[in-house]
PDB file of C-alpha atoms in Angstrom:
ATOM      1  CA  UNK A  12      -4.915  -0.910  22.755  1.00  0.00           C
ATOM      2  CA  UNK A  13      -5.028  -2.279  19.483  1.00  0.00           C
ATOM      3  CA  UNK A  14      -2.205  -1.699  17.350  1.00  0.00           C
ATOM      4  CA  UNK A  15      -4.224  -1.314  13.960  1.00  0.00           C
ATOM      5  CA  UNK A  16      -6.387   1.288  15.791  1.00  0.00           C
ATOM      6  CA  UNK A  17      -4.337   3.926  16.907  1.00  0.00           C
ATOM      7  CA  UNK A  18      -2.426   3.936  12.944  1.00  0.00           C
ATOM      8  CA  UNK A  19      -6.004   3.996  11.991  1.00  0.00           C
ATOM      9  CA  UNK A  20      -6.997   6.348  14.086  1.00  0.00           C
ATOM     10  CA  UNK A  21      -4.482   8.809  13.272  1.00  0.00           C
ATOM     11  CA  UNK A  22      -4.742   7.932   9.634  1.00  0.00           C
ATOM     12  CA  UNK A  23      -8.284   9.166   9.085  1.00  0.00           C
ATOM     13  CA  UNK A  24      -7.862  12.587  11.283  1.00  0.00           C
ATOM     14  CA  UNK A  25      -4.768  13.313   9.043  1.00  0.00           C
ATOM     15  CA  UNK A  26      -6.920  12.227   5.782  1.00  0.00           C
ATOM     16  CA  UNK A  27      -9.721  15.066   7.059  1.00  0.00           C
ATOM     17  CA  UNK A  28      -7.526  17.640   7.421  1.00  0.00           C
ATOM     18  CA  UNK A  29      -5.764  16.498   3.795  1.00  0.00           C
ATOM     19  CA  UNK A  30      -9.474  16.937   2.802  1.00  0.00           C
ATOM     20  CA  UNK A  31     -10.014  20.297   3.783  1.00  0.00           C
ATOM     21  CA  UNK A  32      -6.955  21.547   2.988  1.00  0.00           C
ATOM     22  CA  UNK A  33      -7.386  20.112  -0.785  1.00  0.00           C
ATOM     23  CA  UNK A  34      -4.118  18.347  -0.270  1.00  0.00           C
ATOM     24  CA  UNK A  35      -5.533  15.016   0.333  1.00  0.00           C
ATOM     25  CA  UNK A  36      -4.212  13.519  -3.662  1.00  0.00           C
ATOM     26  CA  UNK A  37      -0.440  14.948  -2.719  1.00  0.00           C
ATOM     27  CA  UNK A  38      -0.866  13.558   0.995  1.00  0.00           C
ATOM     28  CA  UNK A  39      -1.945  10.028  -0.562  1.00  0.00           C
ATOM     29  CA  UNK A  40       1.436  10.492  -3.048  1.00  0.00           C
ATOM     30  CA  UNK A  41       3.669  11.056   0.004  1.00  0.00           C
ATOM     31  CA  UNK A  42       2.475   8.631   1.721  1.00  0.00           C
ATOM     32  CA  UNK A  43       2.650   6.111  -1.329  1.00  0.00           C
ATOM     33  CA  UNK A  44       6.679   7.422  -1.550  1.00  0.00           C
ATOM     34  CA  UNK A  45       7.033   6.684   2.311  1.00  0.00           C
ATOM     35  CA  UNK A  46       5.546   3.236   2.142  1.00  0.00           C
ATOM     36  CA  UNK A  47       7.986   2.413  -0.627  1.00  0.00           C
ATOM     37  CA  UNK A  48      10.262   3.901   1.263  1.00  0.00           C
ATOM     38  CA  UNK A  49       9.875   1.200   4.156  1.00  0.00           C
ATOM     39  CA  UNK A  50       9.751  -1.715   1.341  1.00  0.00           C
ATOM     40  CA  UNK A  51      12.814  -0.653  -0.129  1.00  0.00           C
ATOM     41  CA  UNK A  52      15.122   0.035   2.764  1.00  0.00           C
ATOM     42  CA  UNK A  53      14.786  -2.541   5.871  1.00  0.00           C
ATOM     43  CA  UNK A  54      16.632  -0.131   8.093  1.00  0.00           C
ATOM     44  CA  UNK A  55      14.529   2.690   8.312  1.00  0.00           C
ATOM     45  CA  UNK A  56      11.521   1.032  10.795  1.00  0.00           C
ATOM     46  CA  UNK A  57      14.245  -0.253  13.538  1.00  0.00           C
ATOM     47  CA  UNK A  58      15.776   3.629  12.725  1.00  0.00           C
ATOM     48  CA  UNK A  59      12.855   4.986  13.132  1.00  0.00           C
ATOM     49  CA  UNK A  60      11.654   3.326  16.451  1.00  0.00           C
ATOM     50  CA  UNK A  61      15.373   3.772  17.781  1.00  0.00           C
ATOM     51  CA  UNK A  62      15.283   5.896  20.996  1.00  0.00           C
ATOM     52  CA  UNK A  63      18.690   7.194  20.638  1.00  0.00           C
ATOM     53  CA  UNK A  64      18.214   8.925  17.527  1.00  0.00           C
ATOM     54  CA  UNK A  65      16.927  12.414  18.143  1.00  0.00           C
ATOM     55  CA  UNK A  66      13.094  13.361  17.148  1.00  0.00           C
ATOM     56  CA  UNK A  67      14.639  16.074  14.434  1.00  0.00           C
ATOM     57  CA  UNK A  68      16.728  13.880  13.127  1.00  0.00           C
ATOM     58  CA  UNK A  69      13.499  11.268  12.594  1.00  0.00           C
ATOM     59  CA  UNK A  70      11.587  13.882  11.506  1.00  0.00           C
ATOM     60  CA  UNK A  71      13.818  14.860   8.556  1.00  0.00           C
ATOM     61  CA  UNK A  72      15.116  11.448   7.514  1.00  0.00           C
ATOM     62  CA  UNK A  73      10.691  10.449   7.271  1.00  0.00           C
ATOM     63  CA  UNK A  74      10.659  13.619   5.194  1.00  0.00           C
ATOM     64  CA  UNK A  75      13.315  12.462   2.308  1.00  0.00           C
ATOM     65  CA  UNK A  76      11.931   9.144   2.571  1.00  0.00           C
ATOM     66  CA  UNK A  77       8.499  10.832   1.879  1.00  0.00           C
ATOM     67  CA  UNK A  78       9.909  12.355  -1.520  1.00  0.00           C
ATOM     68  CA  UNK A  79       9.042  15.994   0.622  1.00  0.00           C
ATOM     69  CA  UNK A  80      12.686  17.075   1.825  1.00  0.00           C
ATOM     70  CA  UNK A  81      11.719  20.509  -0.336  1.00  0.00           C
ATOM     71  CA  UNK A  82       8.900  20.850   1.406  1.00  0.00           C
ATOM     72  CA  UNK A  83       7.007  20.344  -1.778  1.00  0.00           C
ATOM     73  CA  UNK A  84       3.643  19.085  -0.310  1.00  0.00           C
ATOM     74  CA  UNK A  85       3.355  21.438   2.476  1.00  0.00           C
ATOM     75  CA  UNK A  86       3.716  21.729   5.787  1.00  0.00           C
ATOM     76  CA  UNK A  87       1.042  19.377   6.419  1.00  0.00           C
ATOM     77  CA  UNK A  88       2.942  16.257   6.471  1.00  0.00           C
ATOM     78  CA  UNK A  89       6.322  18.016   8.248  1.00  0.00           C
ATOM     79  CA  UNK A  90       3.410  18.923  11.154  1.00  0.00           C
ATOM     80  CA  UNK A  91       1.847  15.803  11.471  1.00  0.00           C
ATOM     81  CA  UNK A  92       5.427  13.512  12.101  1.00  0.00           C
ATOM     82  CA  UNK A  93       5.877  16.625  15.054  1.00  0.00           C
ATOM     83  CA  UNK A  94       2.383  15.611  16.098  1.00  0.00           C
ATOM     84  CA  UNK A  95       3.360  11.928  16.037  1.00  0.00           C
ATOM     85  CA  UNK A  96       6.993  12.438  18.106  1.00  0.00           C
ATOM     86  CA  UNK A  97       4.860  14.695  20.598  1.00  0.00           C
ATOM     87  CA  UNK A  98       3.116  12.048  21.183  1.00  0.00           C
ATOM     88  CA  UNK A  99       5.342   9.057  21.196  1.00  0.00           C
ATOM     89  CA  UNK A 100       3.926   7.833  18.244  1.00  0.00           C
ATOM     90  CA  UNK A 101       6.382   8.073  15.729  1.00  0.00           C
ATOM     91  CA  UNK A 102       7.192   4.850  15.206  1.00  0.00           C
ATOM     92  CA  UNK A 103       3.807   3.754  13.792  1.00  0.00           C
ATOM     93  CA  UNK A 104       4.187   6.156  10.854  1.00  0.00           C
ATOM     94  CA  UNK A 105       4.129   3.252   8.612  1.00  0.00           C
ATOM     95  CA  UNK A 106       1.175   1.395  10.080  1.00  0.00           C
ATOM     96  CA  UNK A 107      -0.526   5.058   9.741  1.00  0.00           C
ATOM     97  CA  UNK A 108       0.911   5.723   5.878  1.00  0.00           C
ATOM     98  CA  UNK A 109      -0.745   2.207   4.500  1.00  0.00           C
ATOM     99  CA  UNK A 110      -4.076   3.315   6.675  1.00  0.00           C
ATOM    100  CA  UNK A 111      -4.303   6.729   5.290  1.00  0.00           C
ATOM    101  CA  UNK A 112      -3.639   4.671   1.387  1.00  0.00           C
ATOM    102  CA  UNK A 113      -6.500   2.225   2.447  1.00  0.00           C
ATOM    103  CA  UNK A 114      -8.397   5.249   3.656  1.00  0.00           C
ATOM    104  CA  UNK A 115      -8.057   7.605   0.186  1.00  0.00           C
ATOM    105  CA  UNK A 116      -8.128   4.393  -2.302  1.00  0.00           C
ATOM    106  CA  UNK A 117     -11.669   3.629  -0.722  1.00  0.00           C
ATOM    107  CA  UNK A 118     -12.565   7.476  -0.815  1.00  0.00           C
ATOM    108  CA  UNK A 119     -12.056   7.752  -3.868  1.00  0.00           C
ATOM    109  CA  UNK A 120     -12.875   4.285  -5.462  1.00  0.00           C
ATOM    110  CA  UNK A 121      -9.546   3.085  -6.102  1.00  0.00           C
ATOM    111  CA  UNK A 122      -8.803  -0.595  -6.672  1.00  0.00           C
ATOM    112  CA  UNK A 123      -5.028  -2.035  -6.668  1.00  0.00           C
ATOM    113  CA  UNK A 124      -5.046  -5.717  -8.502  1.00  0.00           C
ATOM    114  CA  UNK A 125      -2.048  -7.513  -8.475  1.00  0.00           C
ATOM    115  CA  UNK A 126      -1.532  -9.275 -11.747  1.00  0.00           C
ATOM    116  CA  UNK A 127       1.055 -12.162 -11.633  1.00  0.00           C
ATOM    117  CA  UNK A 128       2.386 -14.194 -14.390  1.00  0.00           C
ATOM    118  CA  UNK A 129       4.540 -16.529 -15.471  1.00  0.00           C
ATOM    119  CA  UNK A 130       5.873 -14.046 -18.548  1.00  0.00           C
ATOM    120  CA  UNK A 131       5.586 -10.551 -19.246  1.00  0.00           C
ATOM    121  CA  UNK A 132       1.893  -9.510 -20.637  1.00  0.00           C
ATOM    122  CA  UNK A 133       1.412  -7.421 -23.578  1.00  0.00           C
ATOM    123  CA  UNK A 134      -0.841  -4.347 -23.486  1.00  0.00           C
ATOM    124  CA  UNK A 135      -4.031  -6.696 -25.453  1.00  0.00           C
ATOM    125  CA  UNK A 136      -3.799  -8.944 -22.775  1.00  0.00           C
ATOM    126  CA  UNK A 137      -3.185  -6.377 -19.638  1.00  0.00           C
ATOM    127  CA  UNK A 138      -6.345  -4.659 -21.397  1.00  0.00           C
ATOM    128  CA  UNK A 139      -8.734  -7.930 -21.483  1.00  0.00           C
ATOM    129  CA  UNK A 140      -7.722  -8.796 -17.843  1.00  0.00           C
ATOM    130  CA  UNK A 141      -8.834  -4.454 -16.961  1.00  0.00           C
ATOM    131  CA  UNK A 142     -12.035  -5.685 -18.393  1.00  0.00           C
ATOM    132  CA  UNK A 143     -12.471  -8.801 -16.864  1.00  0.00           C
ATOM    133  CA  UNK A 144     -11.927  -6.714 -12.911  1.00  0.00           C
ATOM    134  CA  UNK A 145     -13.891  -3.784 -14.273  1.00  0.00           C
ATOM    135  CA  UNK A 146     -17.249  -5.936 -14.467  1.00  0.00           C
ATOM    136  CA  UNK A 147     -16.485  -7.480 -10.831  1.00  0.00           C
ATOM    137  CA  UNK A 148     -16.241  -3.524  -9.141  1.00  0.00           C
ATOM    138  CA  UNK A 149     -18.228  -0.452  -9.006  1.00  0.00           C
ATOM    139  CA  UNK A 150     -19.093   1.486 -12.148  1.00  0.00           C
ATOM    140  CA  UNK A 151     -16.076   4.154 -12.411  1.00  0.00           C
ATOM    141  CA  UNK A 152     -13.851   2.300 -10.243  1.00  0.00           C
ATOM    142  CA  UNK A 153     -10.103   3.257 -10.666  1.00  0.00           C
ATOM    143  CA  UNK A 154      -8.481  -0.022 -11.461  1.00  0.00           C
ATOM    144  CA  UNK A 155      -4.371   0.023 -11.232  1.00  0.00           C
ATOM    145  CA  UNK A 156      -2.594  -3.119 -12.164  1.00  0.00           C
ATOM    146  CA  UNK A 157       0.103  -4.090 -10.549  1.00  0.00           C
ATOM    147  CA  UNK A 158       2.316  -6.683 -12.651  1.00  0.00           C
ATOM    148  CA  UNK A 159       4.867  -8.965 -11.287  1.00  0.00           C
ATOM    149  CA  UNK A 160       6.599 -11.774 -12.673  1.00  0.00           C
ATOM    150  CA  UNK A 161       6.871 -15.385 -11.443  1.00  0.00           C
ATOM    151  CA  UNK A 162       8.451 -17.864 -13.636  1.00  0.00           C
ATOM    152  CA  UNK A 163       6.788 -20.672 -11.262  1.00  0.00           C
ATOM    153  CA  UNK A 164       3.468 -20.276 -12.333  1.00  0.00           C
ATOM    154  CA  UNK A 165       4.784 -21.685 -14.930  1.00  0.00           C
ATOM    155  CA  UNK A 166       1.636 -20.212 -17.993  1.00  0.00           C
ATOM    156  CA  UNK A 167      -0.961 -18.473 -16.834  1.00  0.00           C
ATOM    157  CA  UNK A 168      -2.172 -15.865 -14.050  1.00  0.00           C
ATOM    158  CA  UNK A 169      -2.622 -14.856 -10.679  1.00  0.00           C
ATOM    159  CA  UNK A 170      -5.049 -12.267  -9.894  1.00  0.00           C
ATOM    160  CA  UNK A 171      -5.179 -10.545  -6.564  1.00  0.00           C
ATOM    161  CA  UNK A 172      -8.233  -7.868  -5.331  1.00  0.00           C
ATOM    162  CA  UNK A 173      -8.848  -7.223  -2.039  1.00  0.00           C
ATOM    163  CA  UNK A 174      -9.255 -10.504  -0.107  1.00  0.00           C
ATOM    164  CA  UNK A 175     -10.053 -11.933  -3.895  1.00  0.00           C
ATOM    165  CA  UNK A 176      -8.096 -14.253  -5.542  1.00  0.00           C
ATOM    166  CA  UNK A 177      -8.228 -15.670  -9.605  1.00  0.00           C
ATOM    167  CA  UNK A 178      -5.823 -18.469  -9.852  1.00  0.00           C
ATOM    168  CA  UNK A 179      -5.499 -19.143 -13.844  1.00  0.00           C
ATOM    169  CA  UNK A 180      -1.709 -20.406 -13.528  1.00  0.00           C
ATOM    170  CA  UNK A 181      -0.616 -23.889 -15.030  1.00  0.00           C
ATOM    171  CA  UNK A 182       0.524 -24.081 -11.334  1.00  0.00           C
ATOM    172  CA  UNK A 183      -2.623 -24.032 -10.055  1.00  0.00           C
ATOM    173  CA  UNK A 184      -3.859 -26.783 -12.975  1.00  0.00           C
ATOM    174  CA  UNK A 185      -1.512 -29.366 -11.867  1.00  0.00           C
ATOM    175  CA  UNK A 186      -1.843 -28.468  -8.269  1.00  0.00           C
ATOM    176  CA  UNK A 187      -5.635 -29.527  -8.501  1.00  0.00           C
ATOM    177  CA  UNK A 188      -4.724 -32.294 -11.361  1.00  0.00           C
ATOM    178  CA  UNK A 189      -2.585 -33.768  -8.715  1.00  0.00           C
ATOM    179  CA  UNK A 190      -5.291 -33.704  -5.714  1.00  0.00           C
ATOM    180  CA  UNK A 191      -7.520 -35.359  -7.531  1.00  0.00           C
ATOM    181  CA  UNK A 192      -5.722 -38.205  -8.720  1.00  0.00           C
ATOM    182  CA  UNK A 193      -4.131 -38.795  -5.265  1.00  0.00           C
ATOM    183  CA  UNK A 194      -8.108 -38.175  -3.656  1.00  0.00           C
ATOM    184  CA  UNK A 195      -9.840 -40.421  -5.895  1.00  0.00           C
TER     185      UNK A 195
END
């Protein structure tokens, strides 16, 4: 079976339950922590899917990397990784956390755009580019910039939506400069 179906899958059930339960925001929160969690630290996955390590053991070390080892969203979340190790499925908890993110964020009109530049942006310009992705999306949309760095761009921006891409980098300019000189 497809592996984006089954995280998918189990994403959306746990996102209904979230719903009725009125603990969807704090799920999507926990599962923002535990996805961070997986960025930050490349040994939890192969820990995770490691046979030898005992299912309470798994269960409580996805907890603290969920920012819930108080137990402060719940039970919900403490349930569902018993759910998953019940049924051998614990080691697509991170396939399942960036479904149920994708799930929520489209729920509740959520956009993350990935702003990239070659120098930090001040708040005027983070503001104009807010307006600039605000008229491309849904009235009310929830836009949340993400800002990163890259020295190699050189001037300019990179802006990333969805499959959507704004390439305003000096990079880019002498990129195309350069194709049509050699094309021509």
């Amino acid at each position: 079976m497809n592996e984006g179906l089954i995280p998918r899958r189990y994403a959306k059930a746990l996102y209904k339950v979230a719903l009725e339960k009125s603990t969807s925001a704090d799920m999507y929160n926990c599962m923002s922590t535990l996805v961070a969690s997986f960025s930050g630290n490349s040994e939890l996955e192969p820990t995770i899917a490691n046979p030898f390590i005992k299912d309470e053991q798994k269960i409580n070390l996805l907890n603290i990397a969920a920012g819930n080892d108080d137990k402060s969203r719940g039970d919900l979340f403490n349930d569902f990784l018993k759910l998953l190790v019940k049924n051998k499925r614990v080691d697509l908890i991170r396939a399942i956390a960036l479904a149920y993110l994708d799930i929520y964020r489209k729920a509740n009109n959520i956009f993350m755009v990935d702003v990239t530049s070659a120098s930090p942006l001040n708040a005027e310009e983070l503001e104009r580019i807010n307006k600039a992705v605000a008229t491309q999306l849904p009235a009310g949309a929830d836009i949340r910039l993400n800002t990163k760095i890259d020295p190699e761009l050189i001037g300019g921006f990179v802006i990333n939506l969805d499959n959507k891409r704004l390439d305003a980098s000096v990079k880019n300019e002498l990129k195309q400069l350069r194709l049509k000189l050699f094309t021509n």
